[in-house]
PDB file of C-alpha atoms and ligand atoms in Angstrom:
ATOM      1  CA  MET A   3     -23.005  12.285 -20.250  1.00  0.00           C
ATOM      2  CA  PRO A   4     -22.504  11.516 -23.973  1.00  0.00           C
ATOM      3  CA  LYS A   5     -24.204   8.308 -25.162  1.00  0.00           C
ATOM      4  CA  TYR A   6     -22.743   6.053 -27.863  1.00  0.00           C
ATOM      5  CA  ASP A   7     -24.871   3.240 -29.306  1.00  0.00           C
ATOM      6  CA  LEU A   8     -22.925   0.742 -31.415  1.00  0.00           C
ATOM      7  CA  ILE A   9     -24.786  -1.639 -33.740  1.00  0.00           C
ATOM      8  CA  SER A  10     -22.935  -4.612 -35.253  1.00  0.00           C
ATOM      9  CA  ILE A  11     -23.232  -8.322 -36.034  1.00  0.00           C
ATOM     10  CA  PHE A  12     -19.924  -8.776 -34.128  1.00  0.00           C
ATOM     11  CA  PRO A  13     -20.471  -7.109 -30.733  1.00  0.00           C
ATOM     12  CA  GLY A  14     -17.387  -8.971 -29.438  1.00  0.00           C
ATOM     13  CA  TYR A  15     -15.140  -6.477 -31.270  1.00  0.00           C
ATOM     14  CA  PHE A  16     -16.097  -3.865 -28.686  1.00  0.00           C
ATOM     15  CA  SER A  17     -14.693  -5.681 -25.648  1.00  0.00           C
ATOM     16  CA  ALA A  18     -11.615  -3.453 -26.161  1.00  0.00           C
ATOM     17  CA  LEU A  19     -13.781  -0.581 -24.892  1.00  0.00           C
ATOM     18  CA  ASP A  20     -13.548  -2.061 -21.368  1.00  0.00           C
ATOM     19  CA  LEU A  21      -9.785  -1.345 -21.322  1.00  0.00           C
ATOM     20  CA  SER A  22      -7.491   1.571 -20.588  1.00  0.00           C
ATOM     21  CA  LEU A  23      -8.639   5.184 -20.795  1.00  0.00           C
ATOM     22  CA  ILE A  24     -12.032   4.388 -22.366  1.00  0.00           C
ATOM     23  CA  GLY A  25     -12.741   1.653 -19.808  1.00  0.00           C
ATOM     24  CA  LYS A  26     -11.986   4.114 -17.020  1.00  0.00           C
ATOM     25  CA  ALA A  27     -14.093   6.844 -18.633  1.00  0.00           C
ATOM     26  CA  ARG A  28     -17.042   4.426 -18.770  1.00  0.00           C
ATOM     27  CA  ALA A  29     -16.532   3.193 -15.210  1.00  0.00           C
ATOM     28  CA  SER A  30     -16.389   6.743 -13.840  1.00  0.00           C
ATOM     29  CA  GLY A  31     -19.548   7.805 -15.684  1.00  0.00           C
ATOM     30  CA  LEU A  32     -17.950  10.203 -18.195  1.00  0.00           C
ATOM     31  CA  VAL A  33     -19.379   8.347 -21.217  1.00  0.00           C
ATOM     32  CA  ASN A  34     -22.131   5.776 -21.748  1.00  0.00           C
ATOM     33  CA  ILE A  35     -21.459   3.104 -24.396  1.00  0.00           C
ATOM     34  CA  SER A  36     -24.063   0.461 -25.348  1.00  0.00           C
ATOM     35  CA  VAL A  37     -23.362  -2.346 -27.806  1.00  0.00           C
ATOM     36  CA  HIS A  38     -26.281  -3.855 -29.753  1.00  0.00           C
ATOM     37  CA  ASP A  39     -26.358  -7.060 -31.809  1.00  0.00           C
ATOM     38  CA  LEU A  40     -27.984  -6.392 -35.184  1.00  0.00           C
ATOM     39  CA  ARG A  41     -28.989 -10.055 -35.347  1.00  0.00           C
ATOM     40  CA  ASP A  42     -31.473  -9.466 -32.507  1.00  0.00           C
ATOM     41  CA  HIS A  43     -33.499  -7.631 -35.171  1.00  0.00           C
ATOM     42  CA  ALA A  44     -33.101 -10.225 -37.927  1.00  0.00           C
ATOM     43  CA  GLY A  45     -36.088 -12.253 -39.052  1.00  0.00           C
ATOM     44  CA  GLY A  46     -36.580 -15.872 -40.127  1.00  0.00           C
ATOM     45  CA  ILE A  47     -35.132 -19.053 -38.660  1.00  0.00           C
ATOM     46  CA  HIS A  48     -31.710 -18.251 -40.148  1.00  0.00           C
ATOM     47  CA  LYS A  49     -31.600 -14.743 -38.624  1.00  0.00           C
ATOM     48  CA  SER A  50     -30.212 -13.506 -41.916  1.00  0.00           C
ATOM     49  CA  VAL A  51     -29.070  -9.867 -42.165  1.00  0.00           C
ATOM     50  CA  ASP A  52     -27.899  -9.777 -45.798  1.00  0.00           C
ATOM     51  CA  ASP A  53     -28.967 -10.645 -49.336  1.00  0.00           C
ATOM     52  CA  THR A  54     -27.739 -10.534 -52.930  1.00  0.00           C
ATOM     53  CA  PRO A  55     -27.414  -7.119 -54.615  1.00  0.00           C
ATOM     54  CA  TYR A  56     -30.093  -5.899 -57.050  1.00  0.00           C
ATOM     55  CA  GLY A  57     -28.426  -5.330 -60.397  1.00  0.00           C
ATOM     56  CA  GLY A  58     -25.986  -8.170 -59.778  1.00  0.00           C
ATOM     57  CA  GLY A  59     -22.370  -8.163 -58.733  1.00  0.00           C
ATOM     58  CA  ALA A  60     -20.156  -9.858 -56.202  1.00  0.00           C
ATOM     59  CA  GLY A  61     -20.797 -10.078 -52.477  1.00  0.00           C
ATOM     60  CA  MET A  62     -23.783  -9.455 -50.257  1.00  0.00           C
ATOM     61  CA  VAL A  63     -25.608  -6.305 -49.135  1.00  0.00           C
ATOM     62  CA  MET A  64     -26.996  -5.782 -45.632  1.00  0.00           C
ATOM     63  CA  SER A  65     -30.804  -5.701 -45.609  1.00  0.00           C
ATOM     64  CA  PRO A  66     -32.504  -2.454 -44.559  1.00  0.00           C
ATOM     65  CA  GLU A  67     -35.156  -3.990 -42.265  1.00  0.00           C
ATOM     66  CA  PRO A  68     -32.918  -5.153 -39.361  1.00  0.00           C
ATOM     67  CA  TRP A  69     -31.027  -1.843 -39.540  1.00  0.00           C
ATOM     68  CA  GLY A  70     -34.235   0.174 -39.382  1.00  0.00           C
ATOM     69  CA  LYS A  71     -35.427  -1.736 -36.326  1.00  0.00           C
ATOM     70  CA  ALA A  72     -32.061  -1.549 -34.545  1.00  0.00           C
ATOM     71  CA  ILE A  73     -31.669   2.194 -35.178  1.00  0.00           C
ATOM     72  CA  ASP A  74     -35.280   2.982 -34.182  1.00  0.00           C
ATOM     73  CA  GLU A  75     -34.738   1.109 -30.918  1.00  0.00           C
ATOM     74  CA  VAL A  76     -31.838   3.349 -29.827  1.00  0.00           C
ATOM     75  CA  ALA A  77     -33.167   6.629 -31.252  1.00  0.00           C
ATOM     76  CA  THR A  78     -34.180   9.382 -28.839  1.00  0.00           C
ATOM     77  CA  SER A  79     -36.337  12.482 -29.260  1.00  0.00           C
ATOM     78  CA  GLN A  80     -33.162  14.622 -29.184  1.00  0.00           C
ATOM     79  CA  ALA A  81     -30.701  15.035 -32.084  1.00  0.00           C
ATOM     80  CA  ASN A  82     -29.572  11.583 -33.229  1.00  0.00           C
ATOM     81  CA  HIS A  83     -26.206  11.681 -34.995  1.00  0.00           C
ATOM     82  CA  LEU A  84     -26.165   8.497 -37.071  1.00  0.00           C
ATOM     83  CA  VAL A  85     -22.648   7.500 -38.191  1.00  0.00           C
ATOM     84  CA  ILE A  86     -22.695   5.008 -41.066  1.00  0.00           C
ATOM     85  CA  LEU A  87     -19.248   3.452 -41.501  1.00  0.00           C
ATOM     86  CA  THR A  88     -18.334   3.018 -45.158  1.00  0.00           C
ATOM     87  CA  PRO A  89     -15.129   3.365 -47.205  1.00  0.00           C
ATOM     88  CA  ALA A  90     -17.202   5.695 -49.423  1.00  0.00           C
ATOM     89  CA  GLY A  91     -17.743   8.151 -46.555  1.00  0.00           C
ATOM     90  CA  LYS A  92     -16.127  11.463 -45.632  1.00  0.00           C
ATOM     91  CA  LYS A  93     -12.629  10.927 -44.273  1.00  0.00           C
ATOM     92  CA  PHE A  94     -12.340  11.040 -40.481  1.00  0.00           C
ATOM     93  CA  ASP A  95      -9.815  13.514 -39.097  1.00  0.00           C
ATOM     94  CA  GLN A  96      -9.059  15.456 -35.911  1.00  0.00           C
ATOM     95  CA  ALA A  97     -11.538  18.228 -36.819  1.00  0.00           C
ATOM     96  CA  MET A  98     -14.320  15.644 -37.189  1.00  0.00           C
ATOM     97  CA  ALA A  99     -13.287  14.054 -33.876  1.00  0.00           C
ATOM     98  CA  GLN A 100     -13.648  17.460 -32.214  1.00  0.00           C
ATOM     99  CA  GLU A 101     -17.050  18.028 -33.820  1.00  0.00           C
ATOM    100  CA  PHE A 102     -18.308  14.566 -32.781  1.00  0.00           C
ATOM    101  CA  ALA A 103     -16.960  15.023 -29.237  1.00  0.00           C
ATOM    102  CA  SER A 104     -19.469  17.873 -28.849  1.00  0.00           C
ATOM    103  CA  PHE A 105     -22.478  15.629 -29.657  1.00  0.00           C
ATOM    104  CA  GLU A 106     -24.522  14.119 -26.810  1.00  0.00           C
ATOM    105  CA  HIS A 107     -25.720  11.083 -28.785  1.00  0.00           C
ATOM    106  CA  LEU A 108     -23.983   9.137 -31.549  1.00  0.00           C
ATOM    107  CA  ILE A 109     -25.236   5.922 -33.172  1.00  0.00           C
ATOM    108  CA  PHE A 110     -22.568   3.893 -35.021  1.00  0.00           C
ATOM    109  CA  ALA A 111     -23.940   1.571 -37.727  1.00  0.00           C
ATOM    110  CA  CYS A 112     -21.181  -0.942 -38.501  1.00  0.00           C
ATOM    111  CA  GLY A 113     -21.813  -2.452 -41.917  1.00  0.00           C
ATOM    112  CA  ARG A 114     -20.142  -5.614 -43.222  1.00  0.00           C
ATOM    113  CA  TYR A 115     -19.959  -7.202 -46.682  1.00  0.00           C
ATOM    114  CA  GLU A 116     -20.565  -4.727 -49.511  1.00  0.00           C
ATOM    115  CA  GLY A 117     -22.264  -2.290 -47.153  1.00  0.00           C
ATOM    116  CA  ILE A 118     -25.800  -1.448 -46.042  1.00  0.00           C
ATOM    117  CA  ASP A 119     -28.775  -0.988 -48.423  1.00  0.00           C
ATOM    118  CA  HIS A 120     -28.502   2.701 -49.345  1.00  0.00           C
ATOM    119  CA  ARG A 121     -32.138   3.382 -48.403  1.00  0.00           C
ATOM    120  CA  VAL A 122     -31.031   3.328 -44.737  1.00  0.00           C
ATOM    121  CA  THR A 123     -28.917   6.450 -45.433  1.00  0.00           C
ATOM    122  CA  GLU A 124     -31.734   7.975 -47.501  1.00  0.00           C
ATOM    123  CA  PHE A 125     -34.473   7.287 -44.954  1.00  0.00           C
ATOM    124  CA  TYR A 126     -32.683   8.643 -41.888  1.00  0.00           C
ATOM    125  CA  SER A 127     -31.365  11.644 -43.852  1.00  0.00           C
ATOM    126  CA  SER A 128     -35.025  12.575 -44.426  1.00  0.00           C
ATOM    127  CA  GLN A 129     -35.922  12.380 -40.705  1.00  0.00           C
ATOM    128  CA  PRO A 130     -35.651  15.745 -38.896  1.00  0.00           C
ATOM    129  CA  GLN A 131     -34.434  14.237 -35.613  1.00  0.00           C
ATOM    130  CA  PHE A 132     -31.530  12.459 -37.415  1.00  0.00           C
ATOM    131  CA  ILE A 133     -28.261  13.817 -38.772  1.00  0.00           C
ATOM    132  CA  VAL A 134     -26.566  11.192 -40.943  1.00  0.00           C
ATOM    133  CA  HIS A 135     -22.774  11.097 -41.325  1.00  0.00           C
ATOM    134  CA  GLU A 136     -21.236   8.597 -43.768  1.00  0.00           C
ATOM    135  CA  VAL A 137     -17.662   8.227 -42.524  1.00  0.00           C
ATOM    136  CA  SER A 138     -14.500   6.404 -43.663  1.00  0.00           C
ATOM    137  CA  ILE A 139     -11.291   6.254 -41.617  1.00  0.00           C
ATOM    138  CA  GLY A 140      -8.946   6.234 -44.620  1.00  0.00           C
ATOM    139  CA  ASP A 141      -8.295   5.125 -48.163  1.00  0.00           C
ATOM    140  CA  TYR A 142      -8.107   1.354 -47.730  1.00  0.00           C
ATOM    141  CA  VAL A 143     -10.764  -1.357 -47.464  1.00  0.00           C
ATOM    142  CA  LEU A 144     -11.651  -3.056 -44.175  1.00  0.00           C
ATOM    143  CA  ASN A 145     -14.013  -6.008 -43.778  1.00  0.00           C
ATOM    144  CA  GLY A 146     -16.458  -3.934 -41.766  1.00  0.00           C
ATOM    145  CA  GLY A 147     -17.043  -0.814 -39.733  1.00  0.00           C
ATOM    146  CA  GLU A 148     -16.221  -2.256 -36.288  1.00  0.00           C
ATOM    147  CA  VAL A 149     -12.506  -1.400 -36.241  1.00  0.00           C
ATOM    148  CA  ALA A 150     -13.267   1.994 -37.789  1.00  0.00           C
ATOM    149  CA  THR A 151     -15.714   2.633 -34.936  1.00  0.00           C
ATOM    150  CA  LEU A 152     -13.035   1.722 -32.375  1.00  0.00           C
ATOM    151  CA  VAL A 153     -10.651   4.184 -34.027  1.00  0.00           C
ATOM    152  CA  MET A 154     -13.248   6.956 -34.038  1.00  0.00           C
ATOM    153  CA  LEU A 155     -14.334   6.354 -30.446  1.00  0.00           C
ATOM    154  CA  GLU A 156     -10.764   6.470 -29.173  1.00  0.00           C
ATOM    155  CA  ALA A 157     -10.143   9.775 -30.952  1.00  0.00           C
ATOM    156  CA  ILE A 158     -13.488  11.217 -29.769  1.00  0.00           C
ATOM    157  CA  ILE A 159     -13.623  10.043 -26.150  1.00  0.00           C
ATOM    158  CA  ARG A 160     -10.161  11.323 -25.208  1.00  0.00           C
ATOM    159  CA  LEU A 161     -11.476  14.818 -26.092  1.00  0.00           C
ATOM    160  CA  ILE A 162     -14.369  14.585 -23.604  1.00  0.00           C
ATOM    161  CA  PRO A 163     -13.648  16.844 -20.595  1.00  0.00           C
ATOM    162  CA  GLY A 164     -12.326  14.850 -17.626  1.00  0.00           C
ATOM    163  CA  VAL A 165     -11.202  11.807 -19.631  1.00  0.00           C
ATOM    164  CA  LEU A 166      -7.514  12.753 -19.950  1.00  0.00           C
ATOM    165  CA  GLY A 167      -5.519  13.039 -16.728  1.00  0.00           C
ATOM    166  CA  ASN A 168      -3.524  15.965 -18.073  1.00  0.00           C
ATOM    167  CA  PRO A 169      -5.641  18.058 -20.467  1.00  0.00           C
ATOM    168  CA  GLU A 170      -2.550  20.111 -21.400  1.00  0.00           C
ATOM    169  CA  SER A 171      -1.334  17.150 -23.438  1.00  0.00           C
ATOM    170  CA  LEU A 172      -4.330  17.762 -25.759  1.00  0.00           C
ATOM    171  CA  ALA A 173      -3.013  21.126 -26.938  1.00  0.00           C
ATOM    172  CA  GLU A 174       0.546  19.885 -27.501  1.00  0.00           C
ATOM    173  CA  GLU A 175      -0.074  16.794 -29.550  1.00  0.00           C
ATOM    174  CA  SER A 176      -0.135  15.985 -33.243  1.00  0.00           C
ATOM    175  CA  HIS A 177      -2.727  17.680 -35.455  1.00  0.00           C
ATOM    176  CA  THR A 178      -3.661  20.357 -32.946  1.00  0.00           C
ATOM    177  CA  LEU A 179      -0.361  22.289 -33.174  1.00  0.00           C
ATOM    178  CA  THR A 180      -0.472  25.006 -35.811  1.00  0.00           C
ATOM    179  CA  VAL A 181       2.066  27.179 -37.607  1.00  0.00           C
ATOM    180  CA  GLU A 182       0.516  30.064 -39.562  1.00  0.00           C
ATOM    181  CA  GLY A 183      -2.869  28.339 -39.403  1.00  0.00           C
ATOM    182  CA  GLU A 184      -1.650  24.976 -40.800  1.00  0.00           C
ATOM    183  CA  ALA A 185      -1.945  21.790 -38.714  1.00  0.00           C
ATOM    184  CA  ILE A 186       1.441  20.187 -38.070  1.00  0.00           C
ATOM    185  CA  VAL A 187       2.383  16.878 -36.457  1.00  0.00           C
ATOM    186  CA  GLU A 188       4.170  16.592 -33.138  1.00  0.00           C
ATOM    187  CA  TYR A 189       7.912  17.183 -32.645  1.00  0.00           C
ATOM    188  CA  PRO A 190      10.031  14.121 -31.713  1.00  0.00           C
ATOM    189  CA  ASN A 191      10.270  13.320 -28.003  1.00  0.00           C
ATOM    190  CA  TYR A 192      13.138  11.970 -25.885  1.00  0.00           C
ATOM    191  CA  THR A 193      13.496  10.727 -22.318  1.00  0.00           C
ATOM    192  CA  LYS A 194      16.258   9.149 -20.208  1.00  0.00           C
ATOM    193  CA  PRO A 195      18.904   7.851 -20.709  1.00  0.00           C
ATOM    194  CA  VAL A 196      20.716  10.771 -22.375  1.00  0.00           C
ATOM    195  CA  GLU A 197      22.650   8.268 -24.526  1.00  0.00           C
ATOM    196  CA  TRP A 198      21.185   5.029 -25.934  1.00  0.00           C
ATOM    197  CA  ARG A 199      22.917   2.661 -28.387  1.00  0.00           C
ATOM    198  CA  GLY A 200      25.305   5.416 -29.385  1.00  0.00           C
ATOM    199  CA  LEU A 201      22.490   7.928 -29.994  1.00  0.00           C
ATOM    200  CA  SER A 202      22.359  11.148 -27.945  1.00  0.00           C
ATOM    201  CA  VAL A 203      19.412  13.343 -27.035  1.00  0.00           C
ATOM    202  CA  PRO A 204      19.676  16.643 -29.000  1.00  0.00           C
ATOM    203  CA  GLU A 205      21.895  18.961 -26.919  1.00  0.00           C
ATOM    204  CA  ILE A 206      19.443  21.885 -27.045  1.00  0.00           C
ATOM    205  CA  LEU A 207      16.814  19.904 -25.073  1.00  0.00           C
ATOM    206  CA  LEU A 208      19.280  19.724 -22.149  1.00  0.00           C
ATOM    207  CA  SER A 209      20.092  23.451 -22.302  1.00  0.00           C
ATOM    208  CA  GLY A 210      17.253  24.773 -20.139  1.00  0.00           C
ATOM    209  CA  ASN A 211      16.770  27.563 -22.722  1.00  0.00           C
ATOM    210  CA  HIS A 212      12.977  27.439 -23.119  1.00  0.00           C
ATOM    211  CA  GLY A 213      12.842  29.873 -26.051  1.00  0.00           C
ATOM    212  CA  ALA A 214      15.463  27.933 -27.996  1.00  0.00           C
ATOM    213  CA  ILE A 215      13.764  24.620 -27.169  1.00  0.00           C
ATOM    214  CA  LYS A 216      10.418  25.912 -28.412  1.00  0.00           C
ATOM    215  CA  ALA A 217      11.949  27.150 -31.681  1.00  0.00           C
ATOM    216  CA  TYR A 218      13.829  23.841 -32.160  1.00  0.00           C
ATOM    217  CA  ARG A 219      10.669  21.788 -31.580  1.00  0.00           C
ATOM    218  CA  THR A 220       8.653  23.860 -34.043  1.00  0.00           C
ATOM    219  CA  GLN A 221      11.404  23.458 -36.664  1.00  0.00           C
ATOM    220  CA  GLU A 222      11.500  19.666 -36.174  1.00  0.00           C
ATOM    221  CA  ALA A 223       7.692  19.413 -36.264  1.00  0.00           C
ATOM    222  CA  VAL A 224       7.562  21.340 -39.553  1.00  0.00           C
ATOM    223  CA  LYS A 225      10.272  19.042 -41.009  1.00  0.00           C
ATOM    224  CA  ARG A 226       8.283  15.947 -40.002  1.00  0.00           C
ATOM    225  CA  THR A 227       5.087  17.406 -41.474  1.00  0.00           C
ATOM    226  CA  GLN A 228       6.802  18.075 -44.821  1.00  0.00           C
ATOM    227  CA  ASN A 229       8.332  14.571 -44.918  1.00  0.00           C
ATOM    228  CA  ARG A 230       4.871  13.039 -44.425  1.00  0.00           C
ATOM    229  CA  GLU A 231       3.254  14.693 -47.436  1.00  0.00           C
TER     230      GLU A 231
HETATM  231 CL1  6GU B  20     -15.622   2.957 -42.179  1.00  0.00          CL
HETATM  232  N1  6GU B  20     -15.471   0.653 -43.458  1.00  0.00           N
HETATM  233  C1  6GU B  20     -14.856  -0.231 -44.240  1.00  0.00           C
HETATM  234  N2  6GU B  20     -15.463  -1.385 -44.514  1.00  0.00           N
HETATM  235  N3  6GU B  20     -13.662  -0.014 -44.786  1.00  0.00           N
HETATM  236  C2  6GU B  20     -13.078   1.143 -44.496  1.00  0.00           C
HETATM  237  C3  6GU B  20     -13.660   2.109 -43.664  1.00  0.00           C
HETATM  238  C4  6GU B  20     -14.885   1.828 -43.161  1.00  0.00           C
HETATM  239  N4  6GU B  20     -12.824   3.161 -43.578  1.00  0.00           N
HETATM  240  C5  6GU B  20     -11.770   2.840 -44.319  1.00  0.00           C
HETATM  241  N5  6GU B  20     -11.913   1.645 -44.878  1.00  0.00           N
END
């Protein structure tokens, strides 16, 4: 079963992982998620995990020592995929979710403030049993990596075999549909009633003509994809 170790100074963020599909996946033994408090590895009476940046500048930087201890504690002798959450990282997308869903062990290092001392990335990149991934979830700034980790885990865990009730929905949804090799978003969906607030369901979807419906959906999905860009 895949193992996810999450390291943060705000472990409370991850209570959402008890809910819904992910909560069920954990309860039924499809994934193993452990949350670790970085402060357990902080030293001194103040249990401080950050300090002022060398070279000056605003904000605080997370100290390497607590991170090193926390990561070493969860590391195994197998391949350790260390995900360091930072707005400067490679942008997370569906292809990365698929890649990460194939890994047996992921460690998520959730930085706060102005990020983690860069030697943490450098050190673990030099260790043969570690593969370091600096990841961002998009071009905007969050206060820390916790919410980004929740986003990534939701995208990853639903791809684990057995997690989704109906695995066919995986193939049909946004970003996995392709037209001539290009990823397109999902077509619009409708359910009952056939008329709502003066708006009707497109006639063709009621026709029972599966070929025509398929062509219509592809056309609408391509339109949506173009409008997004
Ligand atoms: Cl991973 N961290 C922070 N702090 N901000 C972000 C992000 C990560 N991804 C997008 N913005």
